[in-house]
GROMACS .gro file of C-alpha atoms in nm:
model
  366
    1MET     CA    1  19.216   7.053  14.351
    2GLN     CA    2  19.398   6.877  14.606
    3SER     CA    3  19.202   7.075  14.895
    4ARG     CA    4  18.903   6.987  14.754
    5ARG     CA    5  19.062   6.573  14.823
    6ASN     CA    6  19.075   6.600  15.171
    7PHE     CA    7  18.766   6.756  15.190
    8ILE     CA    8  18.663   6.429  15.102
    9HIS     CA    9  18.861   6.220  15.262
   10GLN     CA   10  18.742   6.421  15.637
   11VAL     CA   11  18.362   6.447  15.462
   12ALA     CA   12  18.390   6.021  15.486
   13ALA     CA   13  18.588   5.958  15.835
   14THR     CA   14  18.359   6.176  15.987
   15ALA     CA   15  18.069   6.001  15.837
   16ILE     CA   16  18.187   5.677  15.902
   17SER     CA   17  18.274   5.754  16.265
   18LEU     CA   18  17.949   5.864  16.340
   19GLN     CA   19  17.819   5.557  16.186
   20LEU     CA   20  17.582   5.831  15.961
   21LEU     CA   21  17.293   5.656  15.786
   22PRO     CA   22  17.326   5.785  15.431
   23PHE     CA   23  17.206   6.175  15.305
   24THR     CA   24  17.090   6.185  15.671
   25SER     CA   25  17.236   6.636  15.627
   26TRP     CA   26  17.147   6.636  15.273
   27GLY     CA   27  16.791   6.657  15.269
   28LYS     CA   28  16.772   6.464  14.967
   29VAL     CA   29  16.399   6.528  14.777
   30PRO     CA   30  16.226   6.163  14.777
   31ILE     CA   31  16.308   5.944  14.463
   32GLN     CA   32  15.878   6.036  14.315
   33ASP     CA   33  15.694   5.736  14.240
   34GLY     CA   34  15.749   5.528  13.892
   35PRO     CA   35  16.053   5.461  13.733
   36VAL     CA   36  16.380   5.547  13.777
   37LEU     CA   37  16.685   5.632  13.588
   38ARG     CA   38  16.947   5.482  13.797
   39VAL     CA   39  17.290   5.657  13.736
   40ALA     CA   40  17.682   5.534  13.806
   41ILE     CA   41  17.949   5.866  13.772
   42MET     CA   42  18.290   5.737  13.616
   43GLY     CA   43  18.623   6.025  13.703
   44LEU     CA   44  18.581   6.158  14.004
   45GLY     CA   45  18.659   6.507  14.011
   46GLY     CA   46  18.577   6.853  14.025
   47TYR     CA   47  18.276   6.828  13.805
   48ALA     CA   48  18.152   6.489  13.872
   49THR     CA   49  18.147   6.663  14.263
   50ARG     CA   50  17.905   6.907  14.127
   51VAL     CA   51  17.681   6.662  13.919
   52ALA     CA   52  17.680   6.418  14.249
   53ASP     CA   53  17.587   6.732  14.392
   54ALA     CA   54  17.307   6.824  14.258
   55MET     CA   55  17.183   6.464  14.164
   56GLN     CA   56  17.012   6.453  14.539
   57GLN     CA   57  16.774   6.720  14.465
   58CYS     CA   58  16.596   6.484  14.143
   59LYS     CA   59  16.334   6.301  14.162
   60ARG     CA   60  16.329   6.039  13.879
   61ALA     CA   61  16.787   6.024  13.857
   62LYS     CA   62  16.972   5.876  14.110
   63LEU     CA   63  17.322   5.822  14.225
   64VAL     CA   64  17.374   5.425  14.272
   65GLY     CA   65  17.751   5.429  14.172
   66ALA     CA   66  18.122   5.547  14.083
   67ILE     CA   67  18.376   5.448  13.811
   68SER     CA   68  18.815   5.638  13.889
   69GLY     CA   69  19.112   5.517  13.877
   70THR     CA   70  19.221   5.606  14.290
   71PRO     CA   71  19.110   5.401  14.521
   72SER     CA   72  19.067   5.654  14.790
   73LYS     CA   73  18.761   5.816  14.600
   74LEU     CA   74  18.618   5.502  14.553
   75THR     CA   75  18.620   5.461  14.961
   76ALA     CA   76  18.478   5.877  15.001
   77TRP     CA   77  18.211   5.865  14.750
   78GLN     CA   78  18.106   5.518  14.909
   79ALA     CA   79  18.062   5.715  15.217
   80LYS     CA   80  17.948   6.060  15.072
   81TYR     CA   81  17.631   5.959  14.883
   82GLY     CA   82  17.581   5.594  15.085
   83ILE     CA   83  17.638   5.447  14.750
   84ALA     CA   84  17.698   5.024  14.723
   85GLU     CA   85  18.038   4.863  14.773
   86LYS     CA   86  17.922   4.598  14.483
   87ASN     CA   87  17.837   4.931  14.218
   88CYS     CA   88  18.133   5.073  14.249
   89TYR     CA   89  18.467   4.969  13.940
   90ASN     CA   90  18.760   5.059  13.843
   91TYR     CA   91  18.914   5.097  13.506
   92GLU     CA   92  19.034   4.734  13.453
   93SER     CA   93  18.737   4.622  13.625
   94PHE     CA   94  18.474   4.830  13.443
   95LYS     CA   95  18.366   4.614  13.190
   96ASN     CA   96  18.219   4.381  13.454
   97ILE     CA   97  17.909   4.629  13.474
   98LYS     CA   98  17.723   4.464  13.152
   99ASN     CA   99  17.708   4.196  13.486
  100ASN     CA  100  17.519   4.451  13.726
  101PRO     CA  101  17.088   4.563  13.648
  102ASP     CA  102  17.107   4.813  13.957
  103ILE     CA  103  17.298   5.013  13.676
  104ASP     CA  104  17.116   5.143  13.361
  105VAL     CA  105  17.348   5.459  13.277
  106VAL     CA  106  17.723   5.586  13.231
  107TYR     CA  107  17.762   5.925  13.331
  108ILE     CA  108  18.139   5.959  13.147
  109THR     CA  109  18.274   6.306  13.349
  110THR     CA  110  18.684   6.184  13.219
  111PRO     CA  111  18.917   6.435  13.038
  112ASN     CA  112  18.828   6.492  12.644
  113ALA     CA  113  19.075   6.177  12.562
  114LEU     CA  114  18.915   5.924  12.708
  115HIS     CA  115  18.522   5.942  12.587
  116HIS     CA  116  18.494   5.792  12.298
  117SER     CA  117  18.692   5.482  12.416
  118GLN     CA  118  18.483   5.446  12.756
  119VAL     CA  119  18.171   5.598  12.596
  120ILE     CA  120  18.197   5.301  12.309
  121ALA     CA  121  18.255   5.003  12.646
  122ALA     CA  122  17.932   5.150  12.895
  123ALA     CA  123  17.790   5.114  12.512
  124ALA     CA  124  17.890   4.706  12.431
  125ALA     CA  125  17.803   4.649  12.864
  126GLY     CA  126  17.461   4.732  12.816
  127LYS     CA  127  17.476   5.044  12.952
  128HIS     CA  128  17.326   5.349  12.790
  129VAL     CA  129  17.539   5.687  12.830
  130ILE     CA  130  17.603   6.015  12.873
  131CYS     CA  131  17.950   6.163  12.797
  132GLU     CA  132  18.058   6.566  12.908
  133LYS     CA  133  18.073   6.788  12.605
  134PRO     CA  134  18.278   6.754  12.407
  135MET     CA  135  18.220   6.408  12.307
  136ALA     CA  136  18.526   6.385  12.173
  137LEU     CA  137  18.836   6.475  12.006
  138ASN     CA  138  18.750   6.546  11.662
  139ALA     CA  139  18.443   6.441  11.395
  140LYS     CA  140  18.584   6.088  11.343
  141GLU     CA  141  18.568   6.008  11.711
  142GLY     CA  142  18.240   6.155  11.752
  143ALA     CA  143  18.075   5.911  11.471
  144GLU     CA  144  18.226   5.576  11.568
  145MET     CA  145  18.119   5.619  11.939
  146VAL     CA  146  17.684   5.723  11.788
  147ALA     CA  147  17.711   5.457  11.545
  148ALA     CA  148  17.855   5.194  11.874
  149CYS     CA  149  17.574   5.293  12.091
  150LYS     CA  150  17.286   5.274  11.814
  151LYS     CA  151  17.448   4.948  11.773
  152ALA     CA  152  17.429   4.820  12.075
  153GLY     CA  153  17.030   4.941  12.161
  154VAL     CA  154  17.200   5.240  12.423
  155GLN     CA  155  17.052   5.632  12.461
  156LEU     CA  156  17.436   5.826  12.417
  157LEU     CA  157  17.316   6.210  12.571
  158VAL     CA  158  17.575   6.506  12.581
  159GLY     CA  159  17.578   6.734  12.883
  160TYR     CA  160  17.490   6.970  12.724
  161ARG     CA  161  17.304   7.157  13.064
  162MET     CA  162  17.193   7.445  12.936
  163HIS     CA  163  16.992   7.264  12.660
  164PHE     CA  164  16.729   7.240  12.962
  165GLU     CA  165  16.849   7.619  13.115
  166PRO     CA  166  16.454   7.864  13.230
  167LYS     CA  167  16.576   8.160  13.054
  168THR     CA  168  16.798   8.003  12.769
  169LEU     CA  169  16.474   7.797  12.618
  170GLU     CA  170  16.254   8.172  12.670
  171VAL     CA  171  16.481   8.352  12.438
  172VAL     CA  172  16.470   8.007  12.173
  173ARG     CA  173  16.087   8.041  12.263
  174MET     CA  174  16.084   8.386  12.165
  175ARG     CA  175  16.241   8.365  11.826
  176GLN     CA  176  16.052   8.008  11.752
  177ASP     CA  177  15.741   8.190  11.777
  178GLY     CA  178  15.872   8.548  11.529
  179GLU     CA  179  15.854   8.768  11.834
  180LEU     CA  180  16.221   8.830  11.744
  181GLY     CA  181  16.192   8.846  11.321
  182LYS     CA  182  16.448   8.789  11.081
  183ILE     CA  183  16.769   8.670  11.219
  184LYS     CA  184  17.095   8.872  11.143
  185PHE     CA  185  17.312   8.806  11.371
  186PHE     CA  186  17.455   8.605  11.661
  187GLU     CA  187  17.754   8.711  11.937
  188GLY     CA  188  17.911   8.478  12.206
  189LEU     CA  189  18.165   8.522  12.408
  190SER     CA  190  18.321   8.266  12.642
  191GLY     CA  191  18.607   8.312  12.831
  192PHE     CA  192  18.794   8.322  13.193
  193VAL     CA  193  19.224   8.320  13.249
  194ILE     CA  194  19.302   7.979  13.373
  195GLY     CA  195  19.503   7.864  13.633
  196ASP     CA  196  19.774   7.555  13.668
  197PRO     CA  197  19.947   7.556  13.374
  198THR     CA  198  20.034   7.171  13.480
  199GLN     CA  199  19.684   7.124  13.415
  200TRP     CA  200  19.481   6.783  13.128
  201ARG     CA  201  19.271   7.081  12.993
  202LEU     CA  202  19.624   7.230  12.905
  203ASN     CA  203  19.750   6.937  12.748
  204LYS     CA  204  19.640   6.845  12.390
  205ALA     CA  205  19.681   6.464  12.444
  206LEU     CA  206  19.402   6.493  12.733
  207ALA     CA  207  19.194   6.811  12.571
  208GLY     CA  208  19.263   6.817  12.220
  209GLY     CA  209  19.232   7.196  12.176
  210GLY     CA  210  19.258   7.436  12.422
  211ALA     CA  211  18.977   7.751  12.480
  212LEU     CA  212  18.798   7.609  12.198
  213MET     CA  213  18.728   7.292  12.308
  214ASP     CA  214  18.643   7.359  12.668
  215ILE     CA  215  18.518   7.730  12.708
  216GLY     CA  216  18.434   7.762  12.375
  217ILE     CA  217  18.222   7.488  12.283
  218TYR     CA  218  17.897   7.740  12.447
  219SER     CA  219  17.958   7.969  12.162
  220ILE     CA  220  17.962   7.724  11.882
  221ASN     CA  221  17.682   7.485  11.981
  222GLY     CA  222  17.463   7.848  12.187
  223ALA     CA  223  17.502   8.040  11.837
  224ARG     CA  224  17.285   7.729  11.655
  225TYR     CA  225  17.045   7.733  11.879
  226MET     CA  226  17.001   8.100  11.935
  227VAL     CA  227  16.955   8.130  11.530
  228GLY     CA  228  16.779   7.827  11.519
  229GLU     CA  229  16.991   7.686  11.151
  230GLU     CA  230  17.346   7.477  11.123
  231PRO     CA  231  17.600   7.645  11.017
  232ILE     CA  232  17.720   7.621  10.606
  233TRP     CA  233  18.046   7.806  10.636
  234VAL     CA  234  18.320   7.936  10.930
  235THR     CA  235  18.631   8.155  10.907
  236ALA     CA  236  18.881   8.132  11.237
  237GLN     CA  237  19.229   8.343  11.341
  238GLU     CA  238  19.419   8.228  11.605
  239THR     CA  239  19.605   8.436  11.853
  240LYS     CA  240  19.860   8.312  12.131
  241ASN     CA  241  20.044   8.503  12.364
  242ASP     CA  242  20.201   8.312  12.606
  243PRO     CA  243  20.319   7.985  12.353
  244VAL     CA  244  20.465   7.865  12.680
  245LYS     CA  245  20.150   7.834  12.867
  246PHE     CA  246  19.987   7.744  12.594
  247LYS     CA  247  20.215   7.502  12.400
  248ALA     CA  248  20.206   7.409  12.000
  249GLY     CA  249  19.814   7.226  11.938
  250VAL     CA  250  19.686   7.402  12.252
  251ASP     CA  251  19.481   7.740  12.116
  252GLU     CA  252  19.469   8.018  12.428
  253THR     CA  253  19.218   8.278  12.126
  254ILE     CA  254  19.080   8.177  11.858
  255GLN     CA  255  18.805   8.445  11.718
  256PHE     CA  256  18.559   8.223  11.433
  257GLN     CA  257  18.290   8.286  11.272
  258LEU     CA  258  17.971   8.135  11.196
  259GLY     CA  259  17.716   8.211  10.818
  260PHE     CA  260  17.385   8.090  10.792
  261PRO     CA  261  17.172   7.941  10.515
  262SER     CA  262  16.932   8.305  10.624
  263GLY     CA  263  17.176   8.497  10.554
  264ALA     CA  264  17.261   8.535  10.907
  265VAL     CA  265  17.597   8.522  11.047
  266ALA     CA  266  17.777   8.488  11.384
  267SER     CA  267  18.086   8.648  11.567
  268ILE     CA  268  18.253   8.467  11.888
  269LEU     CA  269  18.579   8.497  12.049
  270SER     CA  270  18.698   8.185  12.231
  271THR     CA  271  18.926   8.232  12.496
  272TYR     CA  272  19.181   8.082  12.751
  273SER     CA  273  19.378   8.392  12.887
  274VAL     CA  274  18.996   8.687  12.964
  275ASN     CA  275  18.847   8.712  13.257
  276TYR     CA  276  18.391   8.816  13.235
  277LEU     CA  277  18.389   8.625  12.941
  278ASP     CA  278  18.028   8.454  12.911
  279ARG     CA  279  17.786   8.673  12.668
  280PHE     CA  280  17.539   8.563  12.387
  281TYR     CA  281  17.348   8.835  12.184
  282LEU     CA  282  17.097   8.766  11.976
  283VAL     CA  283  16.931   9.024  11.713
  284GLY     CA  284  16.638   9.029  11.480
  285GLU     CA  285  16.481   9.264  11.213
  286LYS     CA  286  16.188   9.289  11.510
  287GLY     CA  287  16.377   9.255  11.857
  288TYR     CA  288  16.696   9.129  12.010
  289ALA     CA  289  16.765   8.925  12.331
  290ASN     CA  290  17.107   8.937  12.583
  291LEU     CA  291  17.254   8.614  12.850
  292GLN     CA  292  17.517   8.705  13.026
  293PRO     CA  293  17.610   8.571  13.163
  294ALA     CA  294  17.527   8.284  12.971
  295THR     CA  295  17.671   8.001  13.000
  296GLY     CA  296  17.732   7.994  13.410
  297TYR     CA  297  17.614   7.757  13.717
  298GLY     CA  298  17.458   8.048  13.758
  299PRO     CA  299  17.264   8.244  13.787
  300ILE     CA  300  17.210   8.305  13.434
  301LYS     CA  301  17.072   8.670  13.360
  302GLY     CA  302  16.937   8.821  13.039
  303TYR     CA  303  16.672   9.084  12.939
  304THR     CA  304  16.505   9.110  12.497
  305ASN     CA  305  16.351   9.468  12.433
  306LYS     CA  306  16.060   9.338  12.599
  307GLY     CA  307  16.231   9.315  12.985
  308GLU     CA  308  16.425   9.160  13.225
  309LEU     CA  309  16.412   8.748  13.190
  310THR     CA  310  16.305   8.646  13.518
  311GLN     CA  311  16.218   8.288  13.512
  312PRO     CA  312  16.320   8.137  13.827
  313HIS     CA  313  16.727   8.000  13.928
  314GLN     CA  314  16.683   7.559  13.954
  315THR     CA  315  17.038   7.404  13.938
  316HIS     CA  316  17.038   7.291  13.604
  317GLN     CA  317  17.259   6.951  13.671
  318THR     CA  318  16.989   6.847  13.915
  319VAL     CA  319  16.700   6.983  13.580
  320GLN     CA  320  16.970   6.788  13.348
  321MET     CA  321  16.996   6.478  13.519
  322ASP     CA  322  16.580   6.442  13.624
  323GLU     CA  323  16.477   6.584  13.219
  324MET     CA  324  16.791   6.301  13.068
  325ALA     CA  325  16.597   6.036  13.264
  326ALA     CA  326  16.185   6.107  13.128
  327ILE     CA  327  16.496   6.083  12.812
  328ILE     CA  328  16.525   5.729  12.880
  329LEU     CA  329  16.342   5.567  13.042
  330ASP     CA  330  15.994   5.789  12.797
  331GLY     CA  331  16.063   5.845  12.566
  332LYS     CA  332  16.001   6.238  12.629
  333LYS     CA  333  16.176   6.462  12.268
  334PRO     CA  334  16.406   6.773  12.507
  335ILE     CA  335  16.291   7.174  12.342
  336ILE     CA  336  16.668   7.155  12.197
  337PRO     CA  337  16.870   6.801  12.130
  338VAL     CA  338  17.122   6.662  12.390
  339ASP     CA  339  17.120   6.326  12.143
  340GLY     CA  340  17.447   6.198  11.991
  341GLU     CA  341  17.370   6.369  11.679
  342GLU     CA  342  17.338   6.722  11.813
  343GLY     CA  343  17.747   6.613  12.056
  344LEU     CA  344  17.932   6.518  11.688
  345ARG     CA  345  17.729   6.831  11.523
  346ASP     CA  346  17.929   7.055  11.747
  347LEU     CA  347  18.221   6.844  11.668
  348LYS     CA  348  18.264   6.881  11.300
  349ILE     CA  349  18.240   7.258  11.392
  350ILE     CA  350  18.521   7.218  11.603
  351ASP     CA  351  18.734   7.055  11.344
  352ALA     CA  352  18.620   7.350  11.095
  353ILE     CA  353  18.770   7.566  11.287
  354TYR     CA  354  19.110   7.461  11.354
  355GLU     CA  355  19.105   7.366  10.974
  356ALA     CA  356  19.024   7.767  10.911
  357VAL     CA  357  19.305   7.876  11.147
  358LYS     CA  358  19.570   7.626  11.027
  359THR     CA  359  19.477   7.773  10.700
  360GLY     CA  360  19.359   8.039  10.683
  361LYS     CA  361  19.033   8.047  10.439
  362LYS     CA  362  18.705   7.932  10.460
  363ILE     CA  363  18.562   7.610  10.541
  364SER     CA  364  18.228   7.536  10.411
  365LEU     CA  365  18.031   7.325  10.639
  366THR     CA  366  17.811   7.138  10.329
   0.00000   0.00000   0.00000
């Protein structure tokens, strides 16, 4: 983390000393004619930088603002991305964004526990909101966020980048068109060995849990759009081998099962203790689809009973932001929803998984 900060500061210093114009070394894609979604990113960490870099290739979305509690980050972002000082805020001055007509949407990439208050504040300021997943710590918070955005008349979208990924969408198309037949089974494997034990993702107050809230949500969401149904029950079991690193309320590994109305079932593993777990496997009566890696930054790889999936790789965040611009500006309907209600559905399942772990019971989702 420190090396990334140093790098950003070095880039900023170089740009200032050489009096570079914004984006001269970026090869930025020209914004196309027509309305453009003007975006401010809140929380300038590693993933925010990935989004900001990807947005330099967007045709419908433009990075115009930044919000951070660290003044040096705001200075660096102004230099690196050509952001006007008037479009930069700290967390105290953020409320003044309501008076800034140059910002359409706030993209929130802060720790999970901050999403609830920040989404509600952005909505109250009259700005559309994109919130990273999980949308909130629990379904209660999520419902309040959805309600606040509806009341304010703004859109709430969630950063489900896989909903726009071409190979993923091809598997969904095959399932929708009946090419796989009746779906019988889904397997999702989501895991990696987490590093720094002091990071916020291992802090229950900030993360709301452990692996399930970070990497496991990909398989929860994936089970829903791959099977094409909403689960009606869940069972779950937790394994914790390192109670020092994974303190109370921070899950290391959870295996869980979902049942669907059609009789299809899903078996999912979410863990912070095993690398190389990034796989979706969908089986129907007529065929199957395998994605591995299934949710990484790419390229996604996959094959079905009909052969290899060959759709070209595109940077996920670039595609996501252009597609979200079309949703907000044009009213486009995505193939797989990315709205607040979609985020809320995942949160209800997460709540039920934790309840199943705690009680050892099958938890109804209906």
